[in-house]
Amino acid sequence: MSVIILDFKGQYSQLIARRVRDLGVFSKILPGDSPIDEIKNEKPEAIILTGGPDSVYEKDAIHPDEKLFEIGVPILGICYGAQLMGYMLGGNVQKADPSEAEYGKAIANYEESLLFDGLKSGAVWMSHTDFIDKLPEGFKPIAKTKNCNTAAIADESRKLYATQFHPEVNNTEHQQEIFKNFLFKIAKITPNWSSEDFIEKSIKEIREKIGDGNAILGLSGGVDSSVAAALVSKAIGDRLTCIFVDHGLLRMNEAEEVEKVFKEKFNVKFKKIDAKDRFLEKLKGVTEPERKRKIIGEEFIRVFEDAKKDAKDAKFLVQGTIYPDVVESGLKKGDVIKSHHNVGGLPEDVDFELVEPLRMLFKDEVRKVGRLLGLPDHMVDRHPFPGPGLAIRVIGEITEERLDILRRVDKIYIDMLHEYNLYGKIWQAFAVLPDIKTVGVQGDKRTYSYLAAIRAVRTTDAMTADAYPFDPEFLDEAQRRIINGVPEVNRVVYDITSKPPGTIEWE
């Protein structure tokens, strides 16, 4: 283990983990109040404290174990993490005067220190109403902005550093240099994280876990499950059976396309199960997103349990769970953003031992692994598709009619992205069918038909995202083709919401 990131419910916690990994150092996120023994067991070479929404002096604010600063490894506190360091080590934190609170861009001037080695000044991203107004003993300021004399502080003898600003976001200049200085000059970590090493280590761990047993894998045809299939197949060969469940919530022609690709391209056992009726019956009348996810998660398991007998009574279930799934479904005591059907949506009585070889990878890391394993580009670069499928893109009650409408809208939209050579420039694009009808005019007649939404985002890790800036001409052509091609729709909107505050999917 290299770097532990203690999460205090900060919106950029996963981004910090990515910045560390981008420099070839493995990072792992733990809840901010994790027991000290749990942290020590990870044998961290450095620790980073994230931002968070609380004020450190509030009664219910999350605090780390008070022995954290006695472990003896370098620690970097960021925003709330900086205030924690100041507060817990004997300094004082107080609320800033409204005129002195900082949100957004500020210019920081750096003092001589290892954290800012080679830097004099730069734009930084601020987001705070509290500030450290009295430093703990042994600390000194190492950066200042116009409104904050403690924009960064350090006790260099104990290798404790803290920034009031967010070095992990793109709005901060020299972000890579700051993290390099902390990891390599202060913590003296040797980069040891690569996709090649991950593959080698994972194959060994999979073989040790499964032994001479058999496994089944829930294959969706998406990037995550496909890479998991390739990785586990490399480890145990034909003792893996890939099961593709057609739950009736797929995109147009998807079941046929997935079956064709895997039967032609991969040397794995492939079985397709038609489970449309049982899934749609379970989802009948359900409108609440979390219930949808949990119903689908449980039904997947039940289908796999029924199928295990045909796979030599397999005791292991392989899933393409990735790190954002784990984080968004709740890191132990963390808040659940949304349950993923393969994490928070699983029933408690699972009659399998789970194998999740990609559980600690972000999406772009999964793609790198996929390429190294020989997966074709068109599969590795495919936009993510959620395990619950169209169930979380049909907002409200799921019916055959509404699924059919959404499939046709989505196909027109995605086909246009390929036609305009935009598909590869976008991380994820899809259509949504809200439970909304609107008045329109078509053929000089009044209509009362569905509204359809289209979404496209740019991101590197799916933890933060921005809407893709389509040309107005593209959006105009998209709405025209959708409305003309899908008579049940008379209005199209484009979702420009970033993440945060929204999520990429609607449910």
mmCIF file of C-alpha atoms in Angstrom, residues 188-449:
data_model
loop_
_atom_site.group_PDB
_atom_site.id
_atom_site.type_symbol
_atom_site.label_atom_id
_atom_site.label_comp_id
_atom_site.label_asym_id
_atom_site.label_seq_id
_atom_site.Cartn_x
_atom_site.Cartn_y
_atom_site.Cartn_z
ATOM 1 C CA LYS A 188 9.924 9.706 -0.890
ATOM 2 C CA ILE A 189 7.588 7.148 -2.430
ATOM 3 C CA THR A 190 8.785 5.038 -5.348
ATOM 4 C CA PRO A 191 6.136 4.823 -8.119
ATOM 5 C CA ASN A 192 4.886 1.240 -8.204
ATOM 6 C CA TRP A 193 1.430 1.306 -9.794
ATOM 7 C CA SER A 194 0.904 0.302 -13.432
ATOM 8 C CA SER A 195 -1.671 -1.596 -15.461
ATOM 9 C CA GLU A 196 0.882 -4.296 -16.289
ATOM 10 C CA ASP A 197 1.622 -4.896 -12.608
ATOM 11 C CA PHE A 198 -2.092 -4.901 -11.840
ATOM 12 C CA ILE A 199 -2.759 -7.641 -14.414
ATOM 13 C CA GLU A 200 0.067 -9.833 -13.158
ATOM 14 C CA LYS A 201 -0.968 -9.442 -9.520
ATOM 15 C CA SER A 202 -4.686 -9.929 -10.261
ATOM 16 C CA ILE A 203 -4.188 -13.157 -12.202
ATOM 17 C CA LYS A 204 -2.217 -14.560 -9.284
ATOM 18 C CA GLU A 205 -4.889 -13.492 -6.759
ATOM 19 C CA ILE A 206 -7.743 -14.893 -8.889
ATOM 20 C CA ARG A 207 -6.008 -18.267 -9.192
ATOM 21 C CA GLU A 208 -5.391 -18.356 -5.445
ATOM 22 C CA LYS A 209 -8.988 -17.478 -4.632
ATOM 23 C CA ILE A 210 -10.795 -19.751 -7.099
ATOM 24 C CA GLY A 211 -8.283 -22.602 -6.916
ATOM 25 C CA ASP A 212 -9.544 -25.517 -9.008
ATOM 26 C CA GLY A 213 -13.163 -24.337 -8.737
ATOM 27 C CA ASN A 214 -15.523 -22.995 -11.378
ATOM 28 C CA ALA A 215 -16.903 -19.493 -11.785
ATOM 29 C CA ILE A 216 -19.665 -17.730 -13.652
ATOM 30 C CA LEU A 217 -19.565 -14.124 -14.767
ATOM 31 C CA GLY A 218 -22.457 -11.769 -15.318
ATOM 32 C CA LEU A 219 -21.633 -10.384 -18.755
ATOM 33 C CA SER A 220 -23.385 -7.234 -19.931
ATOM 34 C CA GLY A 221 -21.217 -6.550 -22.967
ATOM 35 C CA GLY A 222 -20.079 -3.285 -21.409
ATOM 36 C CA VAL A 223 -16.463 -2.338 -20.745
ATOM 37 C CA ASP A 224 -16.272 -3.438 -17.110
ATOM 38 C CA SER A 225 -17.750 -6.914 -17.394
ATOM 39 C CA SER A 226 -15.887 -7.553 -20.664
ATOM 40 C CA VAL A 227 -12.513 -6.676 -19.129
ATOM 41 C CA ALA A 228 -13.347 -8.754 -16.058
ATOM 42 C CA ALA A 229 -14.185 -11.670 -18.359
ATOM 43 C CA ALA A 230 -10.881 -11.367 -20.225
ATOM 44 C CA LEU A 231 -8.894 -11.118 -16.987
ATOM 45 C CA VAL A 232 -10.544 -14.069 -15.224
ATOM 46 C CA SER A 233 -10.458 -16.164 -18.414
ATOM 47 C CA LYS A 234 -6.710 -15.576 -18.553
ATOM 48 C CA ALA A 235 -6.462 -16.816 -14.962
ATOM 49 C CA ILE A 236 -8.695 -19.933 -15.000
ATOM 50 C CA GLY A 237 -9.453 -20.607 -18.680
ATOM 51 C CA ASP A 238 -12.539 -22.648 -19.541
ATOM 52 C CA ARG A 239 -13.556 -22.995 -15.890
ATOM 53 C CA LEU A 240 -15.233 -19.603 -16.403
ATOM 54 C CA THR A 241 -18.729 -19.457 -17.890
ATOM 55 C CA CYS A 242 -19.945 -16.042 -19.099
ATOM 56 C CA ILE A 243 -23.684 -15.603 -18.652
ATOM 57 C CA PHE A 244 -25.442 -12.848 -20.544
ATOM 58 C CA VAL A 245 -28.800 -12.007 -18.988
ATOM 59 C CA ASP A 246 -31.290 -10.352 -21.320
ATOM 60 C CA HIS A 247 -33.418 -8.640 -18.697
ATOM 61 C CA GLY A 248 -35.524 -6.721 -21.180
ATOM 62 C CA LEU A 249 -33.850 -3.446 -20.238
ATOM 63 C CA LEU A 250 -31.224 -3.388 -22.983
ATOM 64 C CA ARG A 251 -30.680 -1.005 -25.869
ATOM 65 C CA MET A 252 -31.889 -1.852 -29.352
ATOM 66 C CA ASN A 253 -30.362 -5.084 -30.759
ATOM 67 C CA GLU A 254 -27.907 -5.263 -27.856
ATOM 68 C CA ALA A 255 -28.455 -8.895 -26.925
ATOM 69 C CA GLU A 256 -27.721 -10.071 -30.469
ATOM 70 C CA GLU A 257 -24.625 -7.860 -30.796
ATOM 71 C CA VAL A 258 -23.089 -9.009 -27.501
ATOM 72 C CA GLU A 259 -23.648 -12.679 -28.307
ATOM 73 C CA LYS A 260 -22.034 -12.269 -31.723
ATOM 74 C CA VAL A 261 -18.940 -10.482 -30.372
ATOM 75 C CA PHE A 262 -18.255 -12.926 -27.562
ATOM 76 C CA LYS A 263 -18.842 -16.057 -29.568
ATOM 77 C CA GLU A 264 -16.591 -14.862 -32.385
ATOM 78 C CA LYS A 265 -13.855 -13.033 -30.484
ATOM 79 C CA PHE A 266 -13.381 -14.853 -27.183
ATOM 80 C CA ASN A 267 -12.483 -18.359 -26.167
ATOM 81 C CA VAL A 268 -14.957 -18.520 -23.293
ATOM 82 C CA LYS A 269 -18.100 -20.466 -22.530
ATOM 83 C CA PHE A 270 -21.037 -18.192 -23.352
ATOM 84 C CA LYS A 271 -24.637 -18.641 -22.315
ATOM 85 C CA LYS A 272 -27.523 -16.266 -22.980
ATOM 86 C CA ILE A 273 -30.550 -16.339 -20.667
ATOM 87 C CA ASP A 274 -33.851 -14.735 -21.637
ATOM 88 C CA ALA A 275 -35.181 -13.300 -18.382
ATOM 89 C CA LYS A 276 -37.261 -10.397 -19.692
ATOM 90 C CA ASP A 277 -40.546 -11.539 -18.215
ATOM 91 C CA ARG A 278 -39.256 -12.200 -14.693
ATOM 92 C CA PHE A 279 -37.441 -8.825 -14.461
ATOM 93 C CA LEU A 280 -40.315 -6.750 -15.832
ATOM 94 C CA GLU A 281 -42.801 -8.533 -13.574
ATOM 95 C CA LYS A 282 -40.673 -7.728 -10.504
ATOM 96 C CA LEU A 283 -40.397 -4.081 -11.597
ATOM 97 C CA LYS A 284 -44.078 -3.635 -12.348
ATOM 98 C CA GLY A 285 -45.407 -0.506 -10.658
ATOM 99 C CA VAL A 286 -42.015 0.405 -9.116
ATOM 100 C CA THR A 287 -40.983 4.045 -9.558
ATOM 101 C CA GLU A 288 -38.425 4.746 -6.796
ATOM 102 C CA PRO A 289 -34.853 4.568 -8.172
ATOM 103 C CA GLU A 290 -33.243 2.785 -5.222
ATOM 104 C CA ARG A 291 -35.967 0.125 -5.217
ATOM 105 C CA LYS A 292 -35.401 -0.431 -8.941
ATOM 106 C CA ARG A 293 -31.684 -0.947 -8.393
ATOM 107 C CA LYS A 294 -32.136 -3.333 -5.474
ATOM 108 C CA ILE A 295 -34.801 -5.388 -7.267
ATOM 109 C CA ILE A 296 -32.559 -5.721 -10.316
ATOM 110 C CA GLY A 297 -29.513 -6.561 -8.198
ATOM 111 C CA GLU A 298 -31.369 -9.304 -6.384
ATOM 112 C CA GLU A 299 -32.963 -10.722 -9.533
ATOM 113 C CA PHE A 300 -29.571 -10.936 -11.252
ATOM 114 C CA ILE A 301 -28.309 -13.055 -8.360
ATOM 115 C CA ARG A 302 -31.380 -15.307 -8.516
ATOM 116 C CA VAL A 303 -30.866 -15.841 -12.248
ATOM 117 C CA PHE A 304 -27.211 -16.719 -11.666
ATOM 118 C CA GLU A 305 -28.175 -19.117 -8.874
ATOM 119 C CA ASP A 306 -30.545 -20.885 -11.257
ATOM 120 C CA ALA A 307 -27.790 -21.080 -13.877
ATOM 121 C CA LYS A 308 -24.959 -22.279 -11.626
ATOM 122 C CA LYS A 309 -25.923 -25.942 -11.960
ATOM 123 C CA ASP A 310 -25.175 -25.804 -15.672
ATOM 124 C CA ALA A 311 -21.706 -24.409 -14.888
ATOM 125 C CA LYS A 312 -20.577 -27.431 -12.866
ATOM 126 C CA ASP A 313 -22.125 -25.965 -9.721
ATOM 127 C CA ALA A 314 -19.897 -22.895 -9.778
ATOM 128 C CA LYS A 315 -19.249 -21.435 -6.344
ATOM 129 C CA PHE A 316 -17.794 -18.129 -7.539
ATOM 130 C CA LEU A 317 -19.554 -15.186 -9.167
ATOM 131 C CA VAL A 318 -17.358 -12.707 -11.054
ATOM 132 C CA GLN A 319 -18.585 -9.122 -11.349
ATOM 133 C CA GLY A 320 -17.238 -6.100 -13.196
ATOM 134 C CA THR A 321 -17.544 -3.852 -10.131
ATOM 135 C CA ILE A 322 -15.224 -0.824 -10.379
ATOM 136 C CA TYR A 323 -14.132 1.747 -7.812
ATOM 137 C CA PRO A 324 -16.710 4.469 -8.569
ATOM 138 C CA ASP A 325 -19.442 1.816 -8.052
ATOM 139 C CA VAL A 326 -18.037 1.112 -4.596
ATOM 140 C CA VAL A 327 -17.627 4.787 -3.684
ATOM 141 C CA GLU A 328 -21.087 5.876 -4.860
ATOM 142 C CA SER A 329 -22.741 2.919 -3.125
ATOM 143 C CA GLY A 330 -21.213 4.083 0.181
ATOM 144 C CA LEU A 331 -17.759 3.624 1.678
ATOM 145 C CA LYS A 332 -18.684 1.967 4.957
ATOM 146 C CA LYS A 333 -20.160 4.868 6.917
ATOM 147 C CA GLY A 334 -20.152 7.203 3.926
ATOM 148 C CA ASP A 335 -23.322 8.555 2.387
ATOM 149 C CA VAL A 336 -24.851 6.510 -0.414
ATOM 150 C CA ILE A 337 -25.190 8.533 -3.610
ATOM 151 C CA LYS A 338 -26.893 5.673 -5.421
ATOM 152 C CA SER A 339 -26.769 1.913 -4.996
ATOM 153 C CA HIS A 340 -25.131 0.108 -7.880
ATOM 154 C CA HIS A 341 -26.941 -3.111 -8.707
ATOM 155 C CA ASN A 342 -23.721 -5.075 -8.234
ATOM 156 C CA VAL A 343 -22.731 -3.431 -4.934
ATOM 157 C CA GLY A 344 -25.366 -1.780 -2.750
ATOM 158 C CA GLY A 345 -28.127 -3.533 -4.696
ATOM 159 C CA LEU A 346 -27.052 -7.079 -3.835
ATOM 160 C CA PRO A 347 -29.227 -9.160 -1.512
ATOM 161 C CA GLU A 348 -27.740 -10.314 1.790
ATOM 162 C CA ASP A 349 -28.262 -14.028 1.107
ATOM 163 C CA VAL A 350 -25.961 -14.386 -1.902
ATOM 164 C CA ASP A 351 -25.183 -18.062 -2.552
ATOM 165 C CA PHE A 352 -21.841 -17.258 -4.187
ATOM 166 C CA GLU A 353 -18.422 -16.102 -3.217
ATOM 167 C CA LEU A 354 -17.871 -12.866 -5.115
ATOM 168 C CA VAL A 355 -14.810 -12.222 -7.258
ATOM 169 C CA GLU A 356 -14.408 -8.566 -8.238
ATOM 170 C CA PRO A 357 -10.990 -8.153 -9.896
ATOM 171 C CA LEU A 358 -11.609 -4.544 -11.015
ATOM 172 C CA ARG A 359 -12.976 -3.317 -7.703
ATOM 173 C CA MET A 360 -10.107 -0.877 -7.101
ATOM 174 C CA LEU A 361 -9.897 0.558 -10.637
ATOM 175 C CA PHE A 362 -11.334 3.719 -12.139
ATOM 176 C CA LYS A 363 -12.926 3.508 -15.580
ATOM 177 C CA ASP A 364 -9.953 4.763 -17.578
ATOM 178 C CA GLU A 365 -7.723 2.287 -15.717
ATOM 179 C CA VAL A 366 -10.142 -0.486 -16.696
ATOM 180 C CA ARG A 367 -9.790 0.549 -20.330
ATOM 181 C CA LYS A 368 -5.991 0.428 -20.123
ATOM 182 C CA VAL A 369 -6.164 -3.077 -18.698
ATOM 183 C CA GLY A 370 -8.603 -4.110 -21.419
ATOM 184 C CA ARG A 371 -6.251 -2.997 -24.182
ATOM 185 C CA LEU A 372 -3.331 -4.831 -22.598
ATOM 186 C CA LEU A 373 -5.488 -7.981 -22.460
ATOM 187 C CA GLY A 374 -6.182 -7.683 -26.193
ATOM 188 C CA LEU A 375 -9.779 -6.487 -26.225
ATOM 189 C CA PRO A 376 -10.750 -4.659 -29.453
ATOM 190 C CA ASP A 377 -10.904 -0.865 -29.363
ATOM 191 C CA HIS A 378 -14.601 -0.706 -30.216
ATOM 192 C CA MET A 379 -15.366 -2.669 -27.058
ATOM 193 C CA VAL A 380 -12.866 -0.943 -24.765
ATOM 194 C CA ASP A 381 -13.937 2.524 -25.911
ATOM 195 C CA ARG A 382 -17.648 1.831 -25.699
ATOM 196 C CA HIS A 383 -19.597 4.284 -23.583
ATOM 197 C CA PRO A 384 -20.532 2.958 -20.125
ATOM 198 C CA PHE A 385 -23.928 1.318 -19.841
ATOM 199 C CA PRO A 386 -25.402 0.765 -16.364
ATOM 200 C CA GLY A 387 -26.120 -2.748 -15.130
ATOM 201 C CA PRO A 388 -29.773 -1.850 -14.411
ATOM 202 C CA GLY A 389 -29.933 -0.790 -18.062
ATOM 203 C CA LEU A 390 -32.845 1.295 -19.255
ATOM 204 C CA ALA A 391 -34.632 0.812 -15.917
ATOM 205 C CA ILE A 392 -32.838 3.904 -14.605
ATOM 206 C CA ARG A 393 -33.325 5.845 -17.841
ATOM 207 C CA VAL A 394 -37.068 5.307 -17.964
ATOM 208 C CA ILE A 395 -37.997 7.653 -15.154
ATOM 209 C CA GLY A 396 -41.023 6.455 -13.230
ATOM 210 C CA GLU A 397 -42.844 3.222 -14.009
ATOM 211 C CA ILE A 398 -41.221 0.826 -16.460
ATOM 212 C CA THR A 399 -43.474 -0.510 -19.220
ATOM 213 C CA GLU A 400 -42.799 -2.278 -22.511
ATOM 214 C CA GLU A 401 -44.206 0.729 -24.357
ATOM 215 C CA ARG A 402 -41.940 3.244 -22.639
ATOM 216 C CA LEU A 403 -38.877 1.006 -23.055
ATOM 217 C CA ASP A 404 -39.615 0.739 -26.783
ATOM 218 C CA ILE A 405 -39.909 4.538 -27.101
ATOM 219 C CA LEU A 406 -36.615 5.094 -25.290
ATOM 220 C CA ARG A 407 -34.769 2.489 -27.394
ATOM 221 C CA ARG A 408 -35.766 4.248 -30.595
ATOM 222 C CA VAL A 409 -34.827 7.698 -29.271
ATOM 223 C CA ASP A 410 -31.483 6.432 -27.994
ATOM 224 C CA LYS A 411 -30.589 4.724 -31.283
ATOM 225 C CA ILE A 412 -31.260 7.845 -33.328
ATOM 226 C CA TYR A 413 -29.124 9.907 -30.946
ATOM 227 C CA ILE A 414 -26.171 7.485 -30.747
ATOM 228 C CA ASP A 415 -26.222 6.904 -34.513
ATOM 229 C CA MET A 416 -25.948 10.671 -34.982
ATOM 230 C CA LEU A 417 -22.908 10.818 -32.682
ATOM 231 C CA HIS A 418 -21.152 8.257 -34.903
ATOM 232 C CA GLU A 419 -22.256 10.056 -38.053
ATOM 233 C CA TYR A 420 -20.836 13.371 -36.812
ATOM 234 C CA ASN A 421 -17.626 11.685 -35.487
ATOM 235 C CA LEU A 422 -18.455 12.774 -31.934
ATOM 236 C CA TYR A 423 -18.840 9.408 -30.201
ATOM 237 C CA GLY A 424 -15.130 9.057 -29.436
ATOM 238 C CA LYS A 425 -14.934 12.580 -28.015
ATOM 239 C CA ILE A 426 -17.620 11.892 -25.417
ATOM 240 C CA TRP A 427 -17.285 9.795 -22.272
ATOM 241 C CA GLN A 428 -20.942 8.787 -22.051
ATOM 242 C CA ALA A 429 -24.038 9.690 -24.026
ATOM 243 C CA PHE A 430 -27.584 8.399 -23.715
ATOM 244 C CA ALA A 431 -31.255 9.290 -23.862
ATOM 245 C CA VAL A 432 -33.697 9.473 -20.958
ATOM 246 C CA LEU A 433 -37.491 9.217 -20.953
ATOM 247 C CA PRO A 434 -38.901 11.203 -18.012
ATOM 248 C CA ASP A 435 -42.442 10.558 -16.834
ATOM 249 C CA ILE A 436 -43.544 13.817 -18.426
ATOM 250 C CA LYS A 437 -45.874 14.603 -21.301
ATOM 251 C CA THR A 438 -46.110 18.027 -22.908
ATOM 252 C CA VAL A 439 -48.377 19.830 -25.332
ATOM 253 C CA GLY A 440 -47.111 20.206 -28.884
ATOM 254 C CA VAL A 441 -48.214 20.819 -32.450
ATOM 255 C CA GLN A 442 -47.523 18.265 -35.163
ATOM 256 C CA GLY A 443 -49.206 18.341 -38.562
ATOM 257 C CA ASP A 444 -51.336 21.313 -37.447
ATOM 258 C CA LYS A 445 -52.798 19.170 -34.696
ATOM 259 C CA ARG A 446 -52.440 19.385 -30.940
ATOM 260 C CA THR A 447 -50.354 16.634 -29.402
ATOM 261 C CA TYR A 448 -49.818 15.560 -25.830
ATOM 262 C CA SER A 449 -46.724 13.370 -25.999
#
